[in-house]
Amino acid sequence: NVGVRFSGGAYVLIDQEGRALFTGDCAAGCAQWTAFGGPMAGKGIGEWTVSSAGDQPQWLFRGKPVFVSQNDDPLTIPAGATALHP
């Protein structure tokens, strides 16, 4: 369940709770890099796929792991991350 919200002059993808979805590589201090969980038997659709490489399935967008914002402002993403845009 992915939606779209206008924030900071651009549309960003959000989860069903209104939290921004993002991708990137976390080098340190990754407490706010929470995986966007995928279905156990999911195959994906289009540019969305599911990785089962970790402890739990995680969505990938264009081959990159997707994370969901854990900030107090649900549309704020961590430093070094890239918001997902439709």
C-alpha positions as YAML, in Angstrom:
chain: A
units: angstrom
residues:
- id: 1
  name: ASN
  ca: [0.00, 0.00, 0.00]
- id: 2
  name: VAL
  ca: [2.03, 2.89, -1.34]
- id: 3
  name: GLY
  ca: [0.64, 6.38, -1.82]
- id: 4
  name: VAL
  ca: [1.84, 9.81, -2.86]
- id: 5
  name: ARG
  ca: [2.09, 13.07, -0.91]
- id: 6
  name: PHE
  ca: [3.32, 16.52, -1.93]
- id: 7
  name: SER
  ca: [6.18, 17.68, 0.32]
- id: 8
  name: GLY
  ca: [9.01, 20.18, -0.09]
- id: 9
  name: GLY
  ca: [8.04, 21.08, -3.64]
- id: 10
  name: ALA
  ca: [7.86, 17.50, -4.94]
- id: 11
  name: TYR
  ca: [5.74, 14.38, -4.69]
- id: 12
  name: VAL
  ca: [7.15, 11.59, -2.51]
- id: 13
  name: LEU
  ca: [6.04, 8.00, -2.06]
- id: 14
  name: ILE
  ca: [4.57, 7.19, 1.36]
- id: 15
  name: ASP
  ca: [3.44, 4.06, 3.19]
- id: 16
  name: GLN
  ca: [-0.13, 3.51, 4.43]
- id: 17
  name: GLU
  ca: [0.67, 5.46, 7.62]
- id: 18
  name: GLY
  ca: [1.86, 8.52, 5.68]
- id: 19
  name: ARG
  ca: [5.58, 8.00, 6.34]
- id: 20
  name: ALA
  ca: [8.06, 8.81, 3.56]
- id: 21
  name: LEU
  ca: [9.74, 5.96, 1.69]
- id: 22
  name: PHE
  ca: [13.40, 6.31, 0.82]
- id: 23
  name: THR
  ca: [16.48, 4.46, -0.33]
- id: 24
  name: GLY
  ca: [20.22, 4.89, 0.10]
- id: 25
  name: ASP
  ca: [23.25, 3.41, 1.82]
- id: 26
  name: CYS
  ca: [23.50, 3.85, 5.57]
- id: 27
  name: ALA
  ca: [27.12, 4.10, 6.73]
- id: 28
  name: ALA
  ca: [26.58, 4.82, 10.46]
- id: 29
  name: GLY
  ca: [23.81, 5.76, 12.90]
- id: 30
  name: CYS
  ca: [21.17, 3.74, 11.08]
- id: 31
  name: ALA
  ca: [18.48, 3.74, 13.79]
- id: 32
  name: GLN
  ca: [16.08, 5.57, 11.49]
- id: 33
  name: TRP
  ca: [16.65, 3.20, 8.56]
- id: 34
  name: THR
  ca: [13.75, 0.81, 9.07]
- id: 35
  name: ALA
  ca: [13.15, -1.68, 6.27]
- id: 36
  name: PHE
  ca: [9.90, -1.39, 4.32]
- id: 37
  name: GLY
  ca: [8.75, -4.97, 4.86]
- id: 38
  name: GLY
  ca: [7.56, -7.05, 1.95]
- id: 39
  name: PRO
  ca: [5.31, -10.10, 1.72]
- id: 40
  name: MET
  ca: [6.77, -13.55, 2.45]
- id: 41
  name: ALA
  ca: [5.74, -14.97, -0.92]
- id: 42
  name: GLY
  ca: [5.83, -11.72, -2.88]
- id: 43
  name: LYS
  ca: [7.24, -11.49, -6.38]
- id: 44
  name: GLY
  ca: [6.87, -7.76, -6.92]
- id: 45
  name: ILE
  ca: [5.44, -5.83, -9.82]
- id: 46
  name: GLY
  ca: [7.11, -3.55, -12.33]
- id: 47
  name: GLU
  ca: [10.05, -1.75, -10.72]
- id: 48
  name: TRP
  ca: [9.11, -3.15, -7.29]
- id: 49
  name: THR
  ca: [10.64, -6.49, -6.24]
- id: 50
  name: VAL
  ca: [10.99, -8.33, -2.94]
- id: 51
  name: SER
  ca: [14.31, -9.39, -1.43]
- id: 52
  name: SER
  ca: [14.38, -12.34, 0.97]
- id: 53
  name: ALA
  ca: [18.10, -11.97, 1.71]
- id: 54
  name: GLY
  ca: [17.73, -10.70, 5.30]
- id: 55
  name: ASP
  ca: [15.76, -11.76, 8.36]
- id: 56
  name: GLN
  ca: [12.52, -10.57, 6.80]
- id: 57
  name: PRO
  ca: [11.42, -9.80, 3.24]
- id: 58
  name: GLN
  ca: [12.06, -6.22, 2.15]
- id: 59
  name: TRP
  ca: [10.77, -4.24, -0.79]
- id: 60
  name: LEU
  ca: [13.27, -3.07, -3.40]
- id: 61
  name: PHE
  ca: [12.58, -0.22, -5.81]
- id: 62
  name: ARG
  ca: [14.66, -0.31, -8.99]
- id: 63
  name: GLY
  ca: [16.94, -2.83, -7.26]
- id: 64
  name: LYS
  ca: [17.60, -0.68, -4.17]
- id: 65
  name: PRO
  ca: [16.33, -1.50, -0.65]
- id: 66
  name: VAL
  ca: [13.42, 0.65, 0.51]
- id: 67
  name: PHE
  ca: [13.17, 2.09, 4.01]
- id: 68
  name: VAL
  ca: [10.40, 3.95, 5.83]
- id: 69
  name: SER
  ca: [10.87, 7.17, 7.82]
- id: 70
  name: GLN
  ca: [10.90, 6.89, 11.61]
- id: 71
  name: ASN
  ca: [11.33, 10.65, 12.27]
- id: 72
  name: ASP
  ca: [8.85, 12.70, 14.31]
- id: 73
  name: ASP
  ca: [7.92, 14.40, 11.04]
- id: 74
  name: PRO
  ca: [6.89, 11.40, 8.92]
- id: 75
  name: LEU
  ca: [7.98, 13.11, 5.68]
- id: 76
  name: THR
  ca: [11.53, 13.79, 6.90]
- id: 77
  name: ILE
  ca: [14.16, 11.28, 5.81]
- id: 78
  name: PRO
  ca: [17.61, 10.72, 7.36]
- id: 79
  name: ALA
  ca: [20.76, 12.43, 6.09]
- id: 80
  name: GLY
  ca: [22.29, 10.53, 3.17]
- id: 81
  name: ALA
  ca: [18.95, 9.06, 2.08]
- id: 82
  name: THR
  ca: [17.07, 9.69, -1.16]
- id: 83
  name: ALA
  ca: [13.30, 10.06, -1.11]
- id: 84
  name: LEU
  ca: [11.39, 7.91, -3.55]
- id: 85
  name: HIS
  ca: [9.44, 9.86, -6.15]
- id: 86
  name: PRO
  ca: [6.70, 8.56, -8.43]
...
